[in-house]
């Protein structure tokens, strides 16, 4: 019988009385410690000795020294600098012109003109009732601006700060349009893509709750859950499919009953992550299988307006809705930084343990760079009586969902996670985010700290900053909305030494627990292999009869995409260079280069067959197009939004040709027939006489006398 990690920790944890006694002591000196830290912080501030200011000051002095050495060359390099600035300015102007041509120019409404309640947006009663049931009555800025445009069927590229309600910004207009869908032939009309399973499950939960008073059906297609059950749901052709790219492509290639041919609305949540190199192949495969005439909406807190990335989504004059700066954080977020000196990197566990034991005791997410670190700190927290759950890729999907549920319900106080939980996860009441390791990119930092200070509430982000993180620290300070948001937290050395001793004393227990876990894992894997072999013997015929599941990539392509994804997340910079080099390899100039003569002949024969079957394919496409169901209605005018179920506007009447045009047509046809007669040398007149006699015969009843 296998025991859980919590049971293993419980065997080695201290008695409850000793734990309570230590906590009482720590609670008693917490105010004093904080006062000391504040005094030390004030003293440093008076002396200009902020750690972040130290870094900047040191850099400035170094740069000034270098400038002093090279001051003699300034006059010579001045003109070159001016030329470089002109080139940069010209490039920026050219890029701005490209964006102006690519994006649709929509006038930004005044703040006073935006709707203040969902009831004033002319939404249907079932949708408003669902929103009211969840406690939503007033739209956020991104919702007030995006919903009318989405109802009109426009493509949208939207960005707003984390926690601003982007999910409802695209889900409300989708549900509103689906209420007036043609119901004679049920088909899947909406596809929502997310980069992680947890985000897809959360989006599915929100959509289901808002649509609870409608007849709209919603299905989930994500990895880690039962494939057969999801496939059965998709066979029913739900109105909305919420999926992750991998599982969706699996169904496209291996499920005959599922297709994307009827998709009319494609939504990508956290779109900037999905537009990166790691998702490029999967995204291209999905977009290729959707109709070109679809409506596309992209949303993210750090959304890009890079045309080179957006152009592969086949957007049609999209509207830019950037409510906040791409580098902005919430106005109510306080960002604190703790300096970790190079010689004290091993103190990170002690710093984290001190913070979570003394100051941030509940509703706290801790982000780690690796799964191993998150698991080790889970053991350490358990040994010191701190209730924590872990969330990372080494867990099964059920374990990951259970960890989120425990944290959401308050059964645990800490969620120890990797960047798996950094995007989109919305848990009400999160007070603190701690970065045990600072992420490699500012964008990832924004998503991490965006788990708190959401929907107008306050929050705090605490980051442990080492020497290698100075560049990111400068970016955070530069993009802060106010100086009051940035603070420097100091942990007194006495407190740090105390918790460092605790960590040192727990190392033997941590090793023993991890070793026991490893042994159980190996035993479990051996049992699984044995069960698999037994099943192969007992059910060989049935297993071998199953069709092999196909994938659109080769193993090499999948490995390259995996490496590119790791590089995008900043896990290994050398990997991205290798992936880019693989993509930049010289390709054959012609499709037949490197082929044998036999393969070339076969290729030419295949091309001839394709040309011969062209007309048949065109006829099949025409028949397929005519069999498609009626499309969703759109709001034609921003002011006229009484409903989407009204009749379609009457078709334009054909212009009736007048007398003059008839004359012109007659003259034209007469002249052309005359030319034809002349060209055929009188044959035309003979044919006309024969036709005339034939008509006379028909009038006479077709009888010859």
XYZ file of C-alpha atoms in Angstrom:
705
model
C 0.000 0.000 0.000
C 1.467 3.315 -1.097
C 1.383 6.349 1.195
C 0.954 9.936 0.084
C 3.628 12.587 0.472
C 1.594 14.187 3.279
C 1.575 10.904 5.224
C 5.334 10.561 4.840
C 5.829 14.108 6.131
C 3.439 13.550 9.049
C 5.641 10.737 10.384
C 8.557 13.127 10.778
C 6.783 16.331 11.759
C 7.245 17.787 15.255
C 4.513 17.371 17.893
C 1.699 19.907 17.641
C 2.441 21.478 21.055
C 6.036 22.278 20.083
C 4.868 23.760 16.796
C 2.320 26.003 18.557
C 4.922 27.124 21.111
C 7.371 28.136 18.377
C 4.635 29.949 16.441
C 3.682 31.908 19.578
C 7.294 33.006 19.996
C 7.513 34.036 16.355
C 4.228 35.922 16.585
C 5.506 37.731 19.630
C 8.650 39.063 17.984
C 7.120 39.665 14.542
C 6.350 43.344 15.197
C 9.846 43.913 16.548
C 11.423 42.222 13.579
C 9.316 44.267 11.198
C 10.245 47.460 13.060
C 13.930 46.580 12.785
C 13.534 45.873 9.105
C 11.732 49.174 8.602
C 14.429 51.076 10.488
C 17.139 49.362 8.505
C 15.235 50.122 5.310
C 14.891 53.808 6.286
C 18.577 54.008 7.089
C 19.456 52.548 3.742
C 17.047 54.931 2.065
C 18.662 57.949 3.735
C 22.077 56.771 2.632
C 20.850 55.982 -0.850
C 21.608 52.346 -0.103
C 18.625 50.605 -1.669
C 19.781 47.332 -3.112
C 18.192 48.168 -6.425
C 19.707 51.643 -6.258
C 23.094 50.088 -5.477
C 22.887 48.152 -8.681
C 21.958 51.187 -10.741
C 24.555 53.386 -9.074
C 27.275 50.851 -9.643
C 26.362 50.545 -13.286
C 26.280 54.307 -13.718
C 29.722 54.710 -12.207
C 31.105 51.921 -14.345
C 29.542 53.420 -17.432
C 30.837 56.880 -16.558
C 34.321 55.432 -16.160
C 34.124 53.826 -19.527
C 32.811 57.048 -20.988
C 35.761 58.895 -19.459
C 38.209 56.581 -21.145
C 36.522 56.918 -24.529
C 35.747 60.645 -24.344
C 38.382 61.392 -26.949
C 36.446 59.534 -29.594
C 33.096 61.219 -28.949
C 33.446 63.781 -31.734
C 34.294 61.101 -34.287
C 31.400 58.879 -33.261
C 28.822 61.698 -33.007
C 27.858 61.627 -36.668
C 27.595 57.829 -36.613
C 25.192 58.037 -33.667
C 23.032 60.543 -35.556
C 22.933 58.228 -38.566
C 21.937 55.304 -36.350
C 19.145 57.342 -34.765
C 17.832 58.296 -38.206
C 17.830 54.662 -39.284
C 15.990 53.599 -36.121
C 13.465 56.420 -36.494
C 12.850 55.540 -40.132
C 12.384 51.883 -39.245
C 9.885 52.780 -36.513
C 7.920 55.016 -38.877
C 7.826 52.250 -41.473
C 6.568 49.777 -38.867
C 3.882 52.203 -37.679
C 2.684 52.623 -41.265
C 2.468 48.848 -41.651
C 0.367 48.650 -38.496
C -1.892 51.473 -39.648
C -2.524 49.620 -42.914
C -3.018 46.252 -41.201
C -5.320 47.214 -38.317
C -8.757 48.742 -38.716
C -8.991 52.304 -37.483
C -11.813 52.501 -34.928
C -12.515 55.708 -33.043
C -11.905 55.319 -29.314
C -15.102 56.205 -27.409
C -15.077 58.667 -24.546
C -15.067 57.271 -21.035
C -18.521 58.774 -20.420
C -19.974 57.070 -23.502
C -19.053 53.537 -22.363
C -21.906 51.445 -20.909
C -21.933 51.289 -17.120
C -24.092 48.161 -16.725
C -24.623 44.963 -18.701
C -28.324 45.840 -18.868
C -27.534 48.926 -20.943
C -25.691 46.850 -23.571
C -28.918 45.342 -25.005
C -27.906 41.800 -24.106
C -30.455 38.995 -23.920
C -32.135 38.187 -20.628
C -30.614 34.686 -20.214
C -27.089 36.116 -20.540
C -27.761 38.988 -18.108
C -29.357 36.537 -15.680
C -26.285 34.297 -15.818
C -23.984 37.270 -15.187
C -26.126 38.488 -12.281
C -26.101 34.997 -10.800
C -22.278 35.240 -10.685
C -22.383 38.735 -9.199
C -21.367 40.649 -12.340
C -23.439 43.775 -13.008
C -21.030 46.356 -14.488
C -18.603 45.698 -17.364
C -14.909 46.481 -17.119
C -13.309 48.771 -19.697
C -12.083 45.906 -21.883
C -15.557 44.316 -21.753
C -17.372 47.576 -22.539
C -15.206 48.140 -25.605
C -14.809 44.571 -26.877
C -18.384 43.258 -26.594
C -20.010 45.625 -29.180
C -17.195 45.002 -31.682
C -17.370 41.233 -31.178
C -21.142 41.281 -31.739
C -20.467 42.948 -35.102
C -18.247 40.014 -36.096
C -14.998 41.986 -36.198
C -11.572 40.456 -35.615
C -10.061 41.727 -32.346
C -6.549 41.891 -30.897
C -7.132 42.804 -27.247
C -4.831 43.493 -24.329
C -5.575 44.569 -20.759
C -3.915 44.205 -17.389
C -4.269 40.867 -15.558
C -7.554 40.434 -13.709
C -9.495 42.860 -15.925
C -12.118 40.364 -17.168
C -10.813 39.351 -20.595
C -12.522 35.935 -20.487
C -15.987 37.490 -20.229
C -14.990 40.078 -22.855
C -15.101 37.357 -25.525
C -17.465 34.858 -23.878
C -20.443 37.241 -23.467
C -20.717 38.189 -27.183
C -20.208 34.545 -28.161
C -23.131 33.411 -25.995
C -25.266 36.322 -27.212
C -24.746 35.420 -30.875
C -25.283 31.709 -30.233
C -28.713 32.379 -28.733
C -29.886 33.256 -32.262
C -28.096 30.421 -34.053
C -29.937 28.252 -36.601
C -31.008 25.199 -34.580
C -32.141 22.861 -37.347
C -28.703 21.313 -37.778
C -26.486 21.309 -34.634
C -22.828 22.048 -35.396
C -19.805 23.329 -33.469
C -19.467 27.025 -34.264
C -17.004 28.357 -31.655
C -13.473 27.207 -30.784
C -11.602 28.608 -27.757
C -7.892 27.737 -27.479
C -5.780 28.072 -24.316
C -2.106 27.185 -23.731
C -2.660 25.170 -20.505
C -5.165 22.596 -19.325
C -5.919 24.451 -16.095
C -6.815 27.616 -17.990
C -9.066 25.658 -20.374
C -10.879 24.024 -17.447
C -11.323 27.416 -15.765
C -12.641 28.972 -19.000
C -15.066 26.049 -19.411
C -16.312 26.569 -15.852
C -16.921 30.303 -16.394
C -18.702 29.748 -19.731
C -20.914 27.019 -18.260
C -21.984 29.235 -15.361
C -22.795 32.232 -17.566
C -24.721 30.014 -20.032
C -26.643 28.084 -17.357
C -29.975 29.708 -18.322
C -29.539 29.022 -22.063
C -29.632 25.911 -24.261
C -26.026 26.415 -25.440
C -23.813 23.325 -25.126
C -20.111 23.522 -24.209
C -17.480 20.756 -24.401
C -13.935 20.460 -23.052
C -11.028 18.840 -24.937
C -7.787 18.830 -22.933
C -4.999 16.367 -22.250
C -4.807 14.316 -19.078
C -8.530 13.515 -18.989
C -10.482 10.588 -20.445
C -10.139 10.555 -24.250
C -13.197 8.396 -24.953
C -15.436 10.548 -22.787
C -14.291 13.738 -24.502
C -14.697 12.144 -27.935
C -18.267 11.154 -27.062
C -19.010 14.756 -26.059
C -17.602 16.090 -29.341
C -19.744 13.647 -31.338
C -22.803 15.510 -30.045
C -21.497 18.617 -31.874
C -21.519 21.110 -28.996
C -21.883 24.798 -29.817
C -18.597 25.748 -28.094
C -15.399 23.687 -27.886
C -12.762 24.797 -25.351
C -9.477 23.003 -25.940
C -5.723 22.884 -25.697
C -3.895 22.615 -29.051
C -2.428 19.129 -28.580
C -5.635 17.300 -27.692
C -7.593 19.227 -30.344
C -5.204 18.146 -33.122
C -5.421 14.577 -31.818
C -9.197 14.641 -32.332
C -8.876 16.307 -35.757
C -6.658 13.488 -37.070
C -8.056 10.490 -35.169
C -11.783 11.157 -34.756
C -13.847 10.804 -37.922
C -16.859 12.514 -36.357
C -15.048 15.741 -35.409
C -14.106 18.526 -37.790
C -13.425 22.260 -37.707
C -15.170 22.985 -41.023
C -18.128 24.676 -39.316
C -16.143 26.917 -36.935
C -17.279 30.541 -37.272
C -15.514 32.083 -34.241
C -11.946 31.298 -33.162
C -10.718 32.680 -29.816
C -7.210 32.423 -28.390
C -6.799 33.192 -24.692
C -3.241 34.101 -23.623
C -2.618 34.513 -27.347
C 0.904 35.933 -27.053
C 2.068 32.636 -25.531
C 0.415 30.640 -28.305
C 1.963 32.799 -31.021
C 5.457 31.878 -29.809
C 7.673 29.350 -31.555
C 6.728 26.445 -29.279
C 3.106 26.481 -30.482
C 3.826 27.543 -34.085
C 3.358 24.166 -35.789
C 0.267 23.223 -33.785
C -1.305 26.631 -34.304
C -0.701 26.516 -38.064
C -2.304 23.069 -38.211
C -5.420 24.287 -36.384
C -5.776 27.503 -38.391
C -5.363 25.538 -41.618
C -8.363 23.362 -40.704
C -10.704 26.266 -39.888
C -12.647 28.263 -42.512
C -10.961 31.414 -43.759
C -14.166 33.429 -43.264
C -14.178 32.927 -39.480
C -14.117 35.677 -36.860
C -10.869 35.630 -34.830
C -10.308 37.172 -31.397
C -6.958 37.215 -29.575
C -6.636 38.276 -25.922
C -3.788 38.480 -23.413
C -2.431 40.720 -20.662
C 0.808 41.047 -22.639
C -0.695 40.939 -26.127
C 1.590 41.758 -29.028
C 0.748 43.862 -32.078
C 3.668 42.427 -34.039
C 2.309 42.003 -37.552
C 4.793 39.271 -38.443
C 3.314 37.120 -35.652
C -0.323 38.038 -36.257
C -0.264 37.611 -40.030
C -0.214 33.804 -39.833
C -3.565 33.923 -38.018
C -5.199 35.190 -41.255
C -6.907 38.093 -39.500
C -9.132 40.422 -41.537
C -8.451 44.077 -40.632
C -8.436 43.405 -36.875
C -9.257 46.066 -34.304
C -6.600 46.880 -31.694
C -7.975 47.172 -28.153
C -5.017 47.853 -25.873
C -6.536 49.182 -22.660
C -3.264 49.145 -20.710
C 0.394 49.170 -21.598
C 1.868 45.798 -22.513
C 4.294 46.160 -19.580
C 1.750 47.440 -17.036
C 0.850 45.927 -13.672
C -2.235 46.533 -11.574
C -2.367 49.957 -9.917
C -3.064 48.312 -6.566
C -0.119 45.911 -6.664
C 2.807 46.525 -4.286
C 6.075 44.988 -5.498
C 8.746 44.101 -2.957
C 12.261 42.820 -3.596
C 14.647 40.947 -1.331
C 18.277 40.964 -2.365
C 20.067 37.606 -2.356
C 23.811 38.153 -2.414
C 25.996 35.844 -4.537
C 27.618 34.172 -1.527
C 24.215 33.598 0.151
C 22.281 31.845 -2.644
C 21.873 28.792 -0.402
C 19.750 30.942 1.951
C 16.784 31.048 -0.442
C 14.899 28.198 1.355
C 15.452 29.929 4.709
C 14.220 33.272 3.333
C 11.091 31.649 1.909
C 10.415 29.720 5.116
C 10.806 32.908 7.190
C 8.418 34.858 4.938
C 5.728 32.176 4.976
C 6.046 31.445 8.707
C 6.094 35.040 9.957
C 4.464 37.399 7.456
C 2.488 35.808 4.599
C 0.585 33.019 6.296
C -2.358 32.396 3.942
C -3.597 32.768 0.355
C -0.069 32.817 -1.030
C 1.308 31.430 -4.318
C 5.033 30.659 -4.527
C 6.552 30.323 -8.009
C 9.610 28.168 -8.706
C 11.773 27.725 -11.771
C 11.821 23.915 -11.592
C 9.499 21.100 -10.586
C 12.155 19.588 -8.300
C 12.459 22.784 -6.240
C 8.689 23.039 -5.856
C 8.465 19.457 -4.594
C 11.366 19.832 -2.155
C 9.828 22.970 -0.655
C 6.513 21.113 -0.340
C 8.300 18.590 1.883
C 10.063 21.346 3.857
C 6.796 23.221 4.409
C 5.092 20.052 5.609
C 7.876 19.320 8.110
C 7.373 22.787 9.619
C 3.598 22.579 9.844
C 2.752 24.800 6.863
C -0.217 23.567 4.820
C 0.831 23.585 1.164
C -0.116 22.003 -2.165
C 2.128 21.663 -5.216
C 1.233 22.289 -8.860
C 3.637 21.303 -11.655
C 4.074 19.040 -14.651
C 5.203 15.930 -12.735
C 1.694 15.484 -11.328
C -1.233 13.789 -13.027
C -4.093 15.973 -14.221
C -6.281 14.792 -11.333
C -3.570 15.745 -8.823
C -3.159 19.167 -10.452
C -6.884 19.876 -10.326
C -7.062 18.626 -6.739
C -4.236 20.992 -5.717
C -6.051 23.954 -7.277
C -9.294 22.954 -5.593
C -7.642 22.629 -2.167
C -6.070 26.066 -2.514
C -9.288 27.640 -3.801
C -11.327 26.154 -0.919
C -8.804 27.246 1.718
C -7.812 23.717 2.759
C -4.174 24.728 2.199
C -2.568 28.129 2.689
C 0.206 27.914 0.081
C 0.322 26.836 -3.554
C 3.851 25.892 -4.641
C 3.826 26.070 -8.431
C 5.896 26.370 -11.570
C 4.925 28.671 -14.448
C 2.126 26.207 -15.164
C -0.043 28.399 -12.900
C 1.353 31.740 -14.079
C -1.156 32.462 -16.853
C -4.868 33.052 -16.559
C -5.528 31.214 -13.287
C -8.099 33.263 -11.365
C -8.504 32.418 -7.664
C -10.388 34.955 -5.592
C -8.623 36.372 -2.559
C -4.966 35.663 -3.373
C -3.071 38.144 -1.225
C 0.569 37.433 -2.017
C 2.733 36.108 -4.835
C 6.313 35.123 -3.988
C 8.914 34.557 -6.700
C 11.381 32.066 -5.238
C 13.225 32.346 -8.553
C 12.713 35.439 -10.681
C 11.565 34.475 -14.223
C 13.842 35.080 -17.176
C 11.497 37.500 -18.985
C 9.536 40.545 -17.887
C 6.414 39.232 -19.624
C 6.488 36.071 -17.521
C 7.029 38.186 -14.403
C 3.906 40.219 -15.223
C 1.831 37.067 -15.569
C 3.114 35.666 -12.276
C 2.421 38.774 -10.198
C -0.898 39.144 -12.019
C -2.328 36.292 -9.927
C -2.914 38.867 -7.167
C -4.355 42.418 -7.143
C -7.138 41.342 -9.514
C -10.521 42.941 -10.232
C -9.802 46.109 -8.249
C -8.458 44.367 -5.148
C -5.024 44.952 -3.633
C -2.117 42.533 -3.555
C 1.577 42.123 -2.929
C 4.382 40.504 -4.939
C 7.664 39.576 -3.230
C 10.659 38.510 -5.333
C 14.001 37.060 -4.289
C 16.480 38.843 -6.561
C 20.009 37.614 -7.210
C 22.854 39.273 -9.074
C 21.789 37.632 -12.337
C 18.330 39.232 -12.051
C 19.442 42.877 -12.070
C 18.300 43.493 -15.647
C 14.758 42.343 -14.891
C 14.715 44.436 -11.714
C 15.492 47.566 -13.721
C 12.645 46.769 -16.135
C 10.191 46.375 -13.257
C 11.252 49.688 -11.694
C 11.100 51.429 -15.066
C 7.555 50.225 -15.812
C 6.086 50.764 -12.334
C 3.085 53.091 -12.411
C 4.288 54.915 -9.281
C 7.334 54.957 -7.022
C 5.214 53.814 -4.060
C 4.685 50.451 -5.747
C 8.356 49.452 -5.420
C 9.639 48.554 -1.958
C 12.743 46.939 -0.531
C 12.168 44.262 2.112
C 14.969 43.377 4.527
C 15.012 40.239 6.669
C 17.213 40.740 9.787
C 20.234 38.470 9.937
C 19.152 36.965 13.291
C 15.881 35.776 11.788
C 17.637 34.484 8.682
C 20.166 32.498 10.756
C 17.354 31.001 12.821
C 15.481 29.683 9.780
C 18.684 28.607 8.034
C 19.330 26.341 11.029
C 15.802 24.926 10.689
C 16.395 24.151 7.021
C 19.729 22.501 7.820
C 18.154 20.322 10.525
C 15.421 19.196 8.123
C 17.768 18.070 5.336
C 18.071 14.483 6.587
C 14.295 14.105 6.804
C 13.878 15.602 3.323
C 16.404 13.148 1.849
C 14.705 10.211 3.570
C 11.252 11.217 2.305
C 12.496 11.771 -1.260
C 14.309 8.422 -1.221
C 11.189 6.641 -0.001
C 9.203 8.363 -2.743
C 11.708 7.279 -5.379
C 11.520 3.652 -4.250
C 7.718 3.681 -4.358
C 7.798 5.315 -7.792
C 10.098 2.618 -9.188
C 7.928 -0.113 -7.670
C 4.799 1.476 -9.139
C 6.404 1.701 -12.585
C 7.396 -1.974 -12.408
C 3.820 -2.933 -11.526
C 2.507 -0.854 -14.418
C 4.875 -2.581 -16.847
C 3.772 -5.956 -15.522
C 0.096 -5.045 -15.884
C 0.729 -3.781 -19.411
C 2.471 -7.022 -20.405
C -0.360 -9.079 -18.904
C -2.952 -7.083 -20.835
C -0.986 -7.589 -24.058
C -1.109 -11.337 -23.488
C -4.792 -11.490 -22.528
C -6.192 -8.961 -25.016
C -3.631 -9.006 -27.818
C -6.130 -9.338 -30.668
C -8.290 -6.473 -29.414
C -5.309 -4.189 -28.776
C -3.694 -4.877 -32.151
C -7.018 -4.234 -33.909
C -7.197 -0.677 -32.603
C -6.233 1.928 -35.201
C -2.940 3.672 -34.567
C -3.360 7.281 -33.471
C -1.816 9.644 -36.005
C 0.011 12.925 -35.487
C 0.826 15.646 -37.990
C 4.490 15.989 -36.920
C 7.431 13.637 -37.059
C 9.351 12.849 -33.869
C 12.093 15.282 -34.888
C 9.575 18.070 -35.452
C 7.974 17.412 -32.079
C 11.346 17.531 -30.356
C 12.208 20.779 -32.115
C 8.880 22.313 -31.055
C 9.477 21.163 -27.486
C 12.908 22.786 -27.456
C 11.515 26.000 -28.929
C 8.821 26.074 -26.242
C 11.449 25.646 -23.523
C 13.466 28.460 -25.066
C 10.399 30.727 -25.155
C 9.923 30.111 -21.445
C 13.559 31.059 -20.852
C 14.623 27.626 -19.630
C 17.617 27.324 -21.950
C 18.841 30.108 -24.213
C 21.100 27.826 -26.265
C 18.115 25.701 -27.257
C 16.410 28.552 -29.098
C 19.528 29.193 -31.146
C 19.647 25.515 -32.124
C 15.963 25.549 -33.074
C 16.387 28.692 -35.155
C 19.403 27.161 -36.888
C 17.373 24.066 -37.741
C 14.665 26.229 -39.263
C 17.184 28.315 -41.205
C 18.840 25.357 -42.938
C 19.047 25.583 -46.698
C 16.092 23.812 -48.295
C 16.043 22.250 -51.826
C 15.258 24.776 -54.548
C 12.742 22.508 -56.281
C 10.410 19.756 -55.012
C 12.194 17.165 -57.176
C 15.733 17.994 -55.993
C 17.390 14.939 -54.513
C 14.749 12.520 -55.877
C 15.410 9.458 -57.995
C 14.153 9.302 -61.591
C 11.376 6.913 -60.598
C 10.097 9.235 -57.866
C 10.201 12.204 -60.236
C 8.066 10.339 -62.807
C 5.618 9.314 -60.086
C 5.384 12.926 -58.900
C 4.669 14.142 -62.446
C 1.950 11.493 -62.890
C 0.362 12.510 -59.584
C 0.288 16.135 -60.707
C -1.427 15.137 -63.965
C -4.022 13.178 -61.977
C -4.640 16.212 -59.771
C -5.217 18.419 -62.801
C -7.608 15.858 -64.287
C -9.600 15.685 -61.056
C -9.717 19.463 -60.632
C -13.226 19.876 -61.968
C -14.525 17.003 -59.829
C -12.978 18.564 -56.711
C -14.535 21.918 -57.552
C -17.950 20.283 -57.882
C -17.481 18.511 -54.543
C -16.511 21.765 -52.843
C -19.539 23.490 -54.299
C -21.844 20.738 -53.039
C -20.213 20.832 -49.608
C -20.568 24.610 -49.421
C -24.246 24.468 -50.325
C -24.814 21.853 -47.589
C -23.317 24.015 -44.839
C -25.682 25.305 -42.157
C -26.768 28.914 -42.013
C -24.189 31.225 -40.409
C -24.587 33.176 -37.166
C -26.115 36.637 -37.394
C -24.098 39.787 -36.680
C -24.988 43.200 -35.342
C -24.825 45.474 -38.357
C -24.861 48.839 -36.582
C -23.449 49.694 -33.138
C -26.649 51.524 -32.168
C -29.136 48.963 -33.461
C -28.616 46.036 -31.065
C -32.188 45.098 -30.191
C -31.323 41.511 -30.901
C -29.598 39.205 -33.290
C -32.663 37.159 -34.117
C -34.286 39.622 -36.493
C -34.684 39.043 -40.179
C -31.747 39.500 -42.465
C -31.675 42.749 -44.468
C -33.450 42.412 -47.836
C -31.267 41.516 -50.757
C -30.370 44.251 -53.163
C -32.682 44.430 -56.197
C -31.141 43.855 -59.548
C -31.034 46.851 -61.790
C -33.497 46.382 -64.661
C -31.968 47.179 -67.983
C -33.557 50.138 -69.726
C -34.485 50.658 -73.316
C -31.137 52.170 -74.213
C -29.189 49.271 -72.771
C -31.378 46.831 -74.669
C -30.624 48.704 -77.857
C -26.942 48.670 -77.098
C -27.128 44.967 -76.383
C -28.999 44.379 -79.635
C -26.496 46.313 -81.674
C -23.668 44.491 -79.994
C -25.148 41.070 -80.609
C -26.019 41.983 -84.180
C -22.549 43.175 -84.960
C -20.982 40.145 -83.360
C -23.234 37.771 -85.308
C -22.448 39.633 -88.500
C -18.754 39.288 -87.864
C -19.214 35.617 -87.162
C -21.166 35.126 -90.372
C -18.540 36.928 -92.378
C -15.765 34.927 -90.798
C -17.430 31.609 -91.606
C -17.888 32.498 -95.266
C -21.692 32.321 -95.439
C -22.121 29.209 -93.337
C -23.896 31.255 -90.712
C -26.715 32.207 -93.138
C -27.228 28.601 -94.171
C -27.485 27.507 -90.526
C -29.978 30.299 -89.830
C -32.231 29.085 -92.684
C -32.131 25.520 -91.374
C -33.064 26.671 -87.840
C -35.893 28.808 -89.220
C -37.370 25.852 -91.114
C -37.076 23.703 -88.015
C -39.044 26.248 -85.941
C -41.766 26.426 -88.589
C -42.032 22.656 -88.494
C -42.526 22.677 -84.713
C -45.260 25.310 -84.960
C -47.095 23.144 -87.442
C -47.250 20.300 -84.922
C -44.132 18.559 -86.060
C -45.985 16.748 -88.920
C -44.580 16.623 -92.398
C -46.868 16.747 -95.384
